[in-house]
Coordinates of C-alpha atoms and ligand atoms in Angstrom, one line a residue:
X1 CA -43.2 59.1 37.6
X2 CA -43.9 62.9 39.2
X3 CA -42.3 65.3 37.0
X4 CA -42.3 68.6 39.2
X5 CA -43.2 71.1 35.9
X6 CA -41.9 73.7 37.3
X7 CA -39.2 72.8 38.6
X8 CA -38.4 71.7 35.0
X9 CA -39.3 74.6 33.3
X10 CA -37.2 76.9 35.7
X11 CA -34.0 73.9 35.4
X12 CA -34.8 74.3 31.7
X13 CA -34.5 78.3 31.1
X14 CA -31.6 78.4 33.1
X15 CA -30.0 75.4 31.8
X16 CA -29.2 74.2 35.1
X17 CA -27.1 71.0 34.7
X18 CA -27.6 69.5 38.2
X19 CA -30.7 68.3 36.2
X20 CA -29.4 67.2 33.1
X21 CA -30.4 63.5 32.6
X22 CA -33.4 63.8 35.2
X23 CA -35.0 65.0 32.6
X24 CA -35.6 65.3 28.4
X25 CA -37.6 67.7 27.3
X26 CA -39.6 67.0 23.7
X27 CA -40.3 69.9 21.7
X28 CA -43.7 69.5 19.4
X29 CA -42.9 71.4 16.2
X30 CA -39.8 69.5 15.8
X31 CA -40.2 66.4 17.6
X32 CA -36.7 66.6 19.1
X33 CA -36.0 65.6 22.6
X34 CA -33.5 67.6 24.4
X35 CA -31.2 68.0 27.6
X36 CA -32.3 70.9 30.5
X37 CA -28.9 71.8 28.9
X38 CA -29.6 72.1 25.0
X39 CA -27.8 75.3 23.6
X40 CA -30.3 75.5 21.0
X41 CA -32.5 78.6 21.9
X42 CA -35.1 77.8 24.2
X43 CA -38.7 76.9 23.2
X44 CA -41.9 78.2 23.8
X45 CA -43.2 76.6 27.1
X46 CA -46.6 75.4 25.5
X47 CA -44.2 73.5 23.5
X48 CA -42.5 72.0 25.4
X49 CA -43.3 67.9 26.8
X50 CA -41.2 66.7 30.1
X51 CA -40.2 63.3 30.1
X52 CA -38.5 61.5 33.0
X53 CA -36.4 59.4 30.1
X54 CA -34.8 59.4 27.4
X55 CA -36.7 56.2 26.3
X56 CA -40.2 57.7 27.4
X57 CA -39.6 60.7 24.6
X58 CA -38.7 58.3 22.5
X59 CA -41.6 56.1 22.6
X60 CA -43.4 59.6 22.8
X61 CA -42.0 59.8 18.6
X62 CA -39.7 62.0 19.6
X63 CA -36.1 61.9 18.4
X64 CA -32.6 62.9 20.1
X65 CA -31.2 66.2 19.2
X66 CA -27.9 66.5 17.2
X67 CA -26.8 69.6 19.3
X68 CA -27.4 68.8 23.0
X69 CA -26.9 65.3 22.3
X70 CA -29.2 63.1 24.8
X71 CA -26.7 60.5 24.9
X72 CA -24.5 61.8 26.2
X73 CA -26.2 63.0 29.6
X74 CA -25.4 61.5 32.8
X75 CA -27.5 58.0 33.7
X76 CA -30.8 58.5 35.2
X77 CA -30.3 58.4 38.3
X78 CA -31.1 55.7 41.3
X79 CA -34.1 55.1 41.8
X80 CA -34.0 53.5 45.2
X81 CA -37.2 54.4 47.0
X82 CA -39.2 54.6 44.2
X83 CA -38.7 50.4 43.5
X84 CA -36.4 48.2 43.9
X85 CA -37.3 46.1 41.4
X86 CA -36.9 49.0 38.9
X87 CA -33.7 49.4 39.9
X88 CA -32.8 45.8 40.0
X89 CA -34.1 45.4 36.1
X90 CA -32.0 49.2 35.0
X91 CA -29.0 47.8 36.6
X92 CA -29.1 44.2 34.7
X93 CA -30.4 45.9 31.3
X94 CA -26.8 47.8 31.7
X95 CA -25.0 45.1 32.0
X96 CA -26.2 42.9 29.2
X97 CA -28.8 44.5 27.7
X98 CA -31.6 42.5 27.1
X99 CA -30.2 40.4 24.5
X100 CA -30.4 37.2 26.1
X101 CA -33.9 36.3 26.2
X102 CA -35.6 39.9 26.4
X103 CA -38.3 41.2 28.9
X104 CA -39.5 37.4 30.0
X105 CA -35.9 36.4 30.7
X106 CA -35.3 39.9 32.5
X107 CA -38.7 39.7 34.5
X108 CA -38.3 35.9 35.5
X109 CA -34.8 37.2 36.9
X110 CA -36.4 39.1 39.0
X111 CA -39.0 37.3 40.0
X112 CA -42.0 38.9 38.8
X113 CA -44.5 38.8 35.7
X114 CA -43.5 40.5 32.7
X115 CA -46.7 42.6 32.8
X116 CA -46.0 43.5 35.7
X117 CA -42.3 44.7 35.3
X118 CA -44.0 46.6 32.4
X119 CA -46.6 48.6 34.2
X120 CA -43.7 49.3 37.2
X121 CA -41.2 50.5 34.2
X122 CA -44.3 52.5 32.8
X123 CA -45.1 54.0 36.0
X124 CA -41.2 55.3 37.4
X125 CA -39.4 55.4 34.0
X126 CA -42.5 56.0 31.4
X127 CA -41.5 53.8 29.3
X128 CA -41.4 49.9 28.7
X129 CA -38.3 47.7 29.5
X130 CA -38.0 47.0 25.2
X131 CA -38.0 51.2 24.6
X132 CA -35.4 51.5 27.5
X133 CA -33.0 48.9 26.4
X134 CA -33.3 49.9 22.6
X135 CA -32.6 53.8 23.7
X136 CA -29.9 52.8 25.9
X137 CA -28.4 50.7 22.4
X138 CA -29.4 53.5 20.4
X139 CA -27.4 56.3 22.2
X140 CA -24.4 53.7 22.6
X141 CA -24.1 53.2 19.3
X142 CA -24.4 57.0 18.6
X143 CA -21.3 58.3 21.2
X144 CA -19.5 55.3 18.8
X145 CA -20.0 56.6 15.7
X146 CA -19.4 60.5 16.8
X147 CA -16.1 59.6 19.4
X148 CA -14.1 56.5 17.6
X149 CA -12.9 56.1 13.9
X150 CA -14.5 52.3 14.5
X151 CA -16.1 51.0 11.2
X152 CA -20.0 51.4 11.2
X153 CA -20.0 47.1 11.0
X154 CA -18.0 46.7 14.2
X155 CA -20.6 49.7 16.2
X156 CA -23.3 47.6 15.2
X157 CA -22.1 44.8 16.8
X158 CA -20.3 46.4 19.7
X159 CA -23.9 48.4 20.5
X160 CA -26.1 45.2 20.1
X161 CA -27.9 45.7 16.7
X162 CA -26.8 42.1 15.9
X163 CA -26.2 42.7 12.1
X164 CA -25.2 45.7 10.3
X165 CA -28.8 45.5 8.2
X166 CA -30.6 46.7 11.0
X167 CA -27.9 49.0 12.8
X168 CA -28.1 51.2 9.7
X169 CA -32.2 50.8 9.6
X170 CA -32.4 51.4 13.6
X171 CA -30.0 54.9 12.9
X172 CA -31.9 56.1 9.4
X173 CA -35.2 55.5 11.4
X174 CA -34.2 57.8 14.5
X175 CA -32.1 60.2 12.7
X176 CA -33.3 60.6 9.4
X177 CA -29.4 60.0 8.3
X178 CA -26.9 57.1 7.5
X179 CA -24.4 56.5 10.4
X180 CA -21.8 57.8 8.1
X181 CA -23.5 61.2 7.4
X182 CA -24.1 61.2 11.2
X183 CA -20.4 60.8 11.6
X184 CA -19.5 63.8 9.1
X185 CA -21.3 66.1 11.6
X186 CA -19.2 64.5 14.6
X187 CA -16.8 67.6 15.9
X188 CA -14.1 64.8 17.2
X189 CA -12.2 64.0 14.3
X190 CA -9.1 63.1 16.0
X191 CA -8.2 59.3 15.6
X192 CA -7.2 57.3 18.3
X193 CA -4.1 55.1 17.9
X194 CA -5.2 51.4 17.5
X195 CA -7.4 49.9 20.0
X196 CA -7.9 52.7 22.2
X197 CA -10.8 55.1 22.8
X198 CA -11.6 57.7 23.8
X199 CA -15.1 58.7 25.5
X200 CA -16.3 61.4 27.6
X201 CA -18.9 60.5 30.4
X202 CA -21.0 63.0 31.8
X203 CA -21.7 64.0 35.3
X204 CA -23.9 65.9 37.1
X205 CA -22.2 68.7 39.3
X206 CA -20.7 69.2 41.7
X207 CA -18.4 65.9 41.3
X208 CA -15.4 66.2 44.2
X209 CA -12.9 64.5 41.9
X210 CA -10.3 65.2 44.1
X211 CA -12.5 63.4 46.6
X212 CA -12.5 60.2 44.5
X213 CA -8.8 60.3 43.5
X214 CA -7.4 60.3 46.8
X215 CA -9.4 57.4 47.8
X216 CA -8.1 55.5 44.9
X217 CA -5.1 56.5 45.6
X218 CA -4.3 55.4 49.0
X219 CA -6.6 52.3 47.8
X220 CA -4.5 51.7 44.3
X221 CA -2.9 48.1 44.1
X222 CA 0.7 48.3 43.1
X223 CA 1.1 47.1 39.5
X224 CA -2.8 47.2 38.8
X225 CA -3.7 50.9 39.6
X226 CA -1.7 53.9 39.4
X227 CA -2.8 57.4 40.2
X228 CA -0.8 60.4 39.0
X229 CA -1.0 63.6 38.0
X230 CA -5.1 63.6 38.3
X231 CA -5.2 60.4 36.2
X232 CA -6.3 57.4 37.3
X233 CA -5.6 54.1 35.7
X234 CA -6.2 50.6 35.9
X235 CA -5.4 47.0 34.0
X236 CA -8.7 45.1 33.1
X237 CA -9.3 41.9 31.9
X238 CA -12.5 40.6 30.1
X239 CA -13.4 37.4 28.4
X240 CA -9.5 36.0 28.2
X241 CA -8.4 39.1 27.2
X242 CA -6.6 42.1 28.5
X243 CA -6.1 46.5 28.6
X244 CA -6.6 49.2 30.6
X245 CA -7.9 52.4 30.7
X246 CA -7.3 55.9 32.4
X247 CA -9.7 58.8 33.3
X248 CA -9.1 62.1 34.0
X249 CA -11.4 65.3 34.6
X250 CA -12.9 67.4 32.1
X251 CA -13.8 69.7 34.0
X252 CA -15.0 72.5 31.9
X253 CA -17.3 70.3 30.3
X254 CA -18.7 68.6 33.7
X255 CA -17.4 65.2 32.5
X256 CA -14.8 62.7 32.8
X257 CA -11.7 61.7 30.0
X258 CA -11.9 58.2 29.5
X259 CA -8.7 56.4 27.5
X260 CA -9.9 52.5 26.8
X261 CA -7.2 50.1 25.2
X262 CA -9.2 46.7 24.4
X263 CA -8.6 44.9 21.8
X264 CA -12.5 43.6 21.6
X265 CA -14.5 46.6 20.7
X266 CA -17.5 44.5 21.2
X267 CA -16.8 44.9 25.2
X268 CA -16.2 48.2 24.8
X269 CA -20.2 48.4 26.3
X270 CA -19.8 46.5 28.8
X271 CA -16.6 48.6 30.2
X272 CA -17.7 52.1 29.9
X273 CA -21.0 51.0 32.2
X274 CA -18.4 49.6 34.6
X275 CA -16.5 52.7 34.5
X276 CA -19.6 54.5 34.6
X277 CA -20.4 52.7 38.0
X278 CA -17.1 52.4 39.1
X279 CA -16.9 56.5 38.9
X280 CA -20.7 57.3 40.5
X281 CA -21.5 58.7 37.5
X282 CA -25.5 58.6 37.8
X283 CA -25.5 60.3 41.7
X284 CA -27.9 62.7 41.8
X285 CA -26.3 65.3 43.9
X286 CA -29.4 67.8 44.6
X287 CA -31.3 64.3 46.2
X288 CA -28.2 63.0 48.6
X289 CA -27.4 66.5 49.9
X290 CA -30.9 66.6 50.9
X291 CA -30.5 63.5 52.9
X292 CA -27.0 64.2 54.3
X293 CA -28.1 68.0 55.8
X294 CA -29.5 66.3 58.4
X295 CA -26.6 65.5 60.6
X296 CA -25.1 68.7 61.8
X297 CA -21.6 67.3 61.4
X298 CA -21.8 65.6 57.9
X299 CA -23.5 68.7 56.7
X300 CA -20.7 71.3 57.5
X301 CA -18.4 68.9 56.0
X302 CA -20.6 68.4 52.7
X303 CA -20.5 72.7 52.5
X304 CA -17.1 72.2 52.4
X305 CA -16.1 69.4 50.3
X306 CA -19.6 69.6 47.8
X307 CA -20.0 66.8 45.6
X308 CA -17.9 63.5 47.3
X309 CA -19.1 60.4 45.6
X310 CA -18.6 56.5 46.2
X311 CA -16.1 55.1 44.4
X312 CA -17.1 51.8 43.1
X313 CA -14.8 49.2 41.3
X314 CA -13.7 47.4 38.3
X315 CA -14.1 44.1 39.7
X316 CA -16.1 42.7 42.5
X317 CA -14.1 40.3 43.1
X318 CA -10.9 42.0 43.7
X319 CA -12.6 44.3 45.8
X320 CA -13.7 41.6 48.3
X321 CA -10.3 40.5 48.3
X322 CA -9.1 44.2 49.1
X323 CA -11.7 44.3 51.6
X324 CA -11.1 41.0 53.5
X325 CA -7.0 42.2 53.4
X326 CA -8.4 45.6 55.0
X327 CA -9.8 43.9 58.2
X328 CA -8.4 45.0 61.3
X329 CA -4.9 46.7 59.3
X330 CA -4.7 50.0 58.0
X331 CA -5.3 51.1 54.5
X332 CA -1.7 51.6 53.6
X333 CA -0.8 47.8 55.0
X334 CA -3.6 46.5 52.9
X335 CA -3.0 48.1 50.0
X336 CA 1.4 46.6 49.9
X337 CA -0.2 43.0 50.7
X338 CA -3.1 43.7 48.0
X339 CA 0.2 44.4 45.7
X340 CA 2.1 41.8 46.5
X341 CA -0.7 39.6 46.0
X342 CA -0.6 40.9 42.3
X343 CA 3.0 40.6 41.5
X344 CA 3.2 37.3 42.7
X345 CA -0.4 35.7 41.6
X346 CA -1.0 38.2 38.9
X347 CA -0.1 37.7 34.9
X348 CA 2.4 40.5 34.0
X349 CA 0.8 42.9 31.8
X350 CA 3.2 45.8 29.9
X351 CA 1.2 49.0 30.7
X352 CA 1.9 52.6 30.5
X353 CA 3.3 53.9 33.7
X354 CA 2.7 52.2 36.6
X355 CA 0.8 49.2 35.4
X356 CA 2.9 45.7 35.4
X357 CA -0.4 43.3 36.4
X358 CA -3.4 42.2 36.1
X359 CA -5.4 41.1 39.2
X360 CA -5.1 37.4 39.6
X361 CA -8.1 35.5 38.8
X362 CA -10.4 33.7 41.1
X363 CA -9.1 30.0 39.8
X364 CA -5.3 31.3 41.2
X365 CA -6.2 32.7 44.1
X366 CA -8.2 29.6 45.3
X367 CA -5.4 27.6 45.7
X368 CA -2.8 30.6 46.5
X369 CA -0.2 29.9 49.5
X370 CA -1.2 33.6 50.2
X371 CA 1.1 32.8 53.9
X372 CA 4.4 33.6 51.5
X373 CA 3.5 37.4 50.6
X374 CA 2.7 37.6 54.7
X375 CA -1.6 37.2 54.5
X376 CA -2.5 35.6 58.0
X377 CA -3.5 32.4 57.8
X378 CA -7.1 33.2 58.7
X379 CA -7.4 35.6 55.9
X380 CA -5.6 33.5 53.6
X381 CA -8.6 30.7 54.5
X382 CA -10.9 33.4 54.0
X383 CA -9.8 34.4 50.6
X384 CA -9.3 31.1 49.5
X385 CA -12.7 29.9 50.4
X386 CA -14.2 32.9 48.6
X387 CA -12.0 32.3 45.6
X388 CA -13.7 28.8 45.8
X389 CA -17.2 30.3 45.8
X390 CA -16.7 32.4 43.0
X391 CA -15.0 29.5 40.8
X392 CA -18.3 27.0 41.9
X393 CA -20.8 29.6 40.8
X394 CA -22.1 29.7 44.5
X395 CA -21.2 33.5 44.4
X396 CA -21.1 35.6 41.6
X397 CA -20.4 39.5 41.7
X398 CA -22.1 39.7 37.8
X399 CA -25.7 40.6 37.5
X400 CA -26.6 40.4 41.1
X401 CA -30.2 40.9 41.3
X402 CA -30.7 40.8 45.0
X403 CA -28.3 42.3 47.3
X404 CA -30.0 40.9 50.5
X405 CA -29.8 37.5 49.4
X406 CA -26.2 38.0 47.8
X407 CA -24.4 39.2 51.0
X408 CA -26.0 36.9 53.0
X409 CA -24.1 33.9 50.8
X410 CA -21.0 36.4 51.5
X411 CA -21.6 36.2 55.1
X412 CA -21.7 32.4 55.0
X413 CA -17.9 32.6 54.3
X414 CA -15.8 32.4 57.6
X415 CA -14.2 35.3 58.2
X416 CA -16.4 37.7 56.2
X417 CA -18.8 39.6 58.6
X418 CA -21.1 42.5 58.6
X419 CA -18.4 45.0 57.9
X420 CA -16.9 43.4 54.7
X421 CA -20.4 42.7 53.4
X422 CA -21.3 46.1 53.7
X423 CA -18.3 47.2 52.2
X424 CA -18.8 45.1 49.5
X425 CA -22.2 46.0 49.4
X426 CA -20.9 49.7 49.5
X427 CA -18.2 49.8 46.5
X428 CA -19.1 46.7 44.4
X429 CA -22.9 46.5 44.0
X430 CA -23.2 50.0 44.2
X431 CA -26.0 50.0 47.2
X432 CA -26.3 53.8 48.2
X433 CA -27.6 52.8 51.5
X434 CA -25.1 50.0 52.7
X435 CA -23.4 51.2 56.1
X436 CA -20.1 49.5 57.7
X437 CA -21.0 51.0 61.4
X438 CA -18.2 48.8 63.0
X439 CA -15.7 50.9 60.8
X440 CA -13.4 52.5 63.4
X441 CA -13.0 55.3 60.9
X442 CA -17.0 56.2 61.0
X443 CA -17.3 55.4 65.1
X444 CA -14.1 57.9 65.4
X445 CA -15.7 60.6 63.2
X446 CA -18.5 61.3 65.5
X447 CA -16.7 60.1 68.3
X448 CA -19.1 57.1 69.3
X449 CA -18.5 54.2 71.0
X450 CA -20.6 51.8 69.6
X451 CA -21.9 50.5 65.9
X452 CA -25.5 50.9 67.0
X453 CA -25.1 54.4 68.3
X454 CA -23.8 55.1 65.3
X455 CA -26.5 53.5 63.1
X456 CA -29.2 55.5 64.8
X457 CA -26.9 58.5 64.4
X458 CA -26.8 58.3 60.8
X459 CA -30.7 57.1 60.1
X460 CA -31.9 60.2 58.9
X461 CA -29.4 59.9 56.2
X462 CA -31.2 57.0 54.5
X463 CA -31.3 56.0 51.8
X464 CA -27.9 57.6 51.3
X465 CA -25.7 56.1 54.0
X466 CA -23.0 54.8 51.6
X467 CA -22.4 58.5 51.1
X468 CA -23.0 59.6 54.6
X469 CA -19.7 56.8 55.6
X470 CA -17.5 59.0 52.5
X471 CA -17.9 62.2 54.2
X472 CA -17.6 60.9 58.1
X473 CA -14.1 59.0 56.5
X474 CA -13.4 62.2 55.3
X475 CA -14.2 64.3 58.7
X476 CA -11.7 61.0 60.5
X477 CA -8.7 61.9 57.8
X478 CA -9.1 65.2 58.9
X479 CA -8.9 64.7 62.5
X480 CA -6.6 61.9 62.0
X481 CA -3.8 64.5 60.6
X482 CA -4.2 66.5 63.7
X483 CA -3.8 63.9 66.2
X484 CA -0.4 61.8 67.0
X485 CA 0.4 59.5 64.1
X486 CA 2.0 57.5 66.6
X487 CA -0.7 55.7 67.9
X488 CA -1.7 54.5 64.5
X489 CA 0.5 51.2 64.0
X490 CA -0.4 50.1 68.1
X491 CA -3.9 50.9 67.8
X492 CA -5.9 48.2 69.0
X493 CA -9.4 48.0 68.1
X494 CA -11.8 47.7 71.3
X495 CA -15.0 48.4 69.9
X496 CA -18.0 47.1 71.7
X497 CA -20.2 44.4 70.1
X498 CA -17.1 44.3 67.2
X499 CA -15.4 41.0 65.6
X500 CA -12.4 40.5 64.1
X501 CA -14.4 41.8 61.1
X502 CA -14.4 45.7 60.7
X503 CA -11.5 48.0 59.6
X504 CA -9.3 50.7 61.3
X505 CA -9.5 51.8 57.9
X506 CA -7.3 55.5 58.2
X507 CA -8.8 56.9 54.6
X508 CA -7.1 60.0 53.5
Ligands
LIG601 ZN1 -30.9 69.8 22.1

């Protein structure tokens, strides 16, 4: 962990938010821990403690402020490079938490000694894996009390506590207050209808939200997504049941609107850290540009369009399935077969605008005559025999702990190659290094002629590729509207080296 102090102390006096959530600063006299961001007024320096967590202050004794709110700061952010295995352990503690089994269950997943996974957690986090996950519970259970009318029994067990004995013990402990005096000092008093919710999730800026609505636009499956008037929305469906959600921008408050029907509030966890993913929420900005200004042609278009992040997705699954239906065929011909897939295959769902279905499930797909909505037969194979993978447990898109191992088992499938995996890699395990260099799209960007040109082009943007391929799609879109359109639906691939598996992919 290598806190640059002054670096912190200037982020801190200016209240620089590019640095909120890289951060938390503990203040002695009071022993609150803040965001570089507080509005309180600024402490003395020789006060002041810098912690790289939220979880290190607290295990420091420190507790969250009730101003800047520490829960509310954007994720910490990747901490690829520093260890993988860090990483690994942060993103399974977000999806479950470490309820099942705690720091032995955790550290056997990833194949390593507990004590071990403690001293690495000690070392890049400074804290230990129990502190983390009980902060991360903590907060969650605080952004319930202050942003839903949900009674204080279902936050405890929406947040973890397990019982309502020690949600209210955890919260007195920490805060010095009962939840319900904690709520009283909440701002948002404005009550959702039933069974929706509504959360705002920080970002670091600059976020290019227009960036990440166009792609999910031209991306958005009839009947399943819907993008209009700068709101994105989406069916979900969890545990056998089903909602949706939309999320705007915020933007004077560097955050995104979420709106969350569910019916379980005890998911409610699980579907804002998807969301979270899903909307590159924990990018550090200042770290990729760094990485990105080292291609002459990526960096004049980063100047321009500041901020572009990777859209992730709500399902892994589906997005395999959009990816395999985006070989070889433009986006806009994927997405109307991804659609029809979903009207046809898909449980009708009565949504607000837009939103008809939900995503058909791995069990229909597996034996779907895809040939009737017009999949080629060799796709149809290909999403069938993945359907069949998913539904034998062979591959599963939840709580993958090694991506290396993972996409190879992708690759076994026929018909998925290097550039669905990486995809895949790309938008549904998050990997800000994966790379799809046979994309026609990235090769046309920087007019090259092969993949491997393009990988040694695009080396000195590791480990941010995945955001190096956003900005080249973008530079192709841009080029793309200047050239004929003509040539777009006759355009025959003839990449060197390429298979049938890579995409003409025309982004927007
Ligand atoms: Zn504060």
């Amino acid at each position: 962990m290598n806190l640059d102090l002054q670096v912190c102390s200037r982020a801190r006096l200016s209240r620089d938010p590019r640095f909120d959530g890289k951060f938390f600063i503990g203040v002695v006299g009071s022993r609150v821990y803040c965001r570089p961001i507080c509005p309180a007024p600024t402490a003395k320096e020789k006060n002041c403690r810098y912690f790289a967590t939220a979880a290190a202050a607290a295990e420091a004794g420190f507790r969250p402020c009730l101003r800047c709110r520490p829960e509310c700061s954007p994720g910490t952010p990747a901490w690829l490079g520093t260890s993988n295995t860090v990483s690994r352990a942060l993103r399974l503690i977000a999806e479950s938490g470490l309820e099942d089994g705690g720091v032995e269950v955790l550290a056997e997943r990833l194949g390593v000694g507990s004590r071990h996974l403690r001293r690495l957690f000690l070392r890049h986090l400074g804290a230990t894996p129990i502190a983390v996950a009980q902060t991360r519970r903590l907060h969650f259970a605080k952004k319930l009390i202050d942003e839903t009318a949900l009674p204080m029994s279902q936050i405890a067990l929406a947040s973890g506590f397990g019982s309502v004995r020690r949600f209210n013990a955890g919260i007195r402990k920490v805060y010095h207050r009962t939840p319900t005096q904690i709520r009283r000092l909440a701002r948002n008093t404005v009550t959702q209808p039933g069974n929706q919710y509504l959360f705002r999730l920080h970002f670091r800026p600059p976020y290019h939200w227009q960036g990440m609505l166009d792609f999910l636009a031209a991306r958005a499956t009839p009947g399943v997504e819907a993008v209009e008037s700068g709101i994105y929305r989406r069916t979900i469906s969890l545990h056998g049941r089903a909602g949706y959600f939309e999320v705007s921008l915020d933007d004077s408050r560097d955050a995104l609107l979420v709106r969350i029907e569910f019916a379980d509030p005890k998911s409610l966890f699980f579907i804002v850290e998807r969301i979270r993913a899903m909307f590159d929420l924990n990018a550090d900005w200042t770290a990729i540009v760094s990485s990105l200004r080292t291609d002459p042609a990526i960096a004049a278009r980063a100047e321009l369009d500041p901020g572009l992040r990777v859209p992730g997705c709500w399902d892994g699954f589906e997005l395999a399935i959009r990816a395999i239906l985006g070989q070889q065929i433009t986006v806009k011909g994927a997405t109307a077969l991804a659609g029809r897939i979903a009207s046809t295959y898909g449980k009708a769902f009565k949504g607000p605008s837009g939103l008809t279905h939900l995503f058909p499930s791995a069990e229909i797909l597996a034996e779907a005559k895809l040939a009737t909505v017009g999949v080629t037969s060799a796709r149809a194979e290909t999403i069938r025999s993945l359907a069949r993978a998913v539904c034998s447990g062979r591959i599963s898109f939840e709580g993958v702990v090694d991506s290396d191992t993972f996409l190879a088992r992708l690759r076994e499938i026929p018909g998925i190659g290097q550039w669905t995996a990486q995809y895949v890699a790309m938008r549904a395990l998050g990997e800000p290094d994966a790379f799809p260099s046979s994309d026609l799209g990235l090769l046309r960007a920087l007019a090259l002629a092969t993949p491997r040109e393009l990988e040694q082009r695009v080396q000195s943007c590791r480990p941010w590729r995945a955001y190096a391929a956003m900005y080249l799609w973008k530079i192709a879109s841009h080029s793309d509207t200047r050239l004929a359109r003509s040539s777009r639906e006759s355009h025959k691939p003839k990449v060197a080296g390429s298979t049938l598996d890579h995409s003409v992919s025309l982004a927007v």
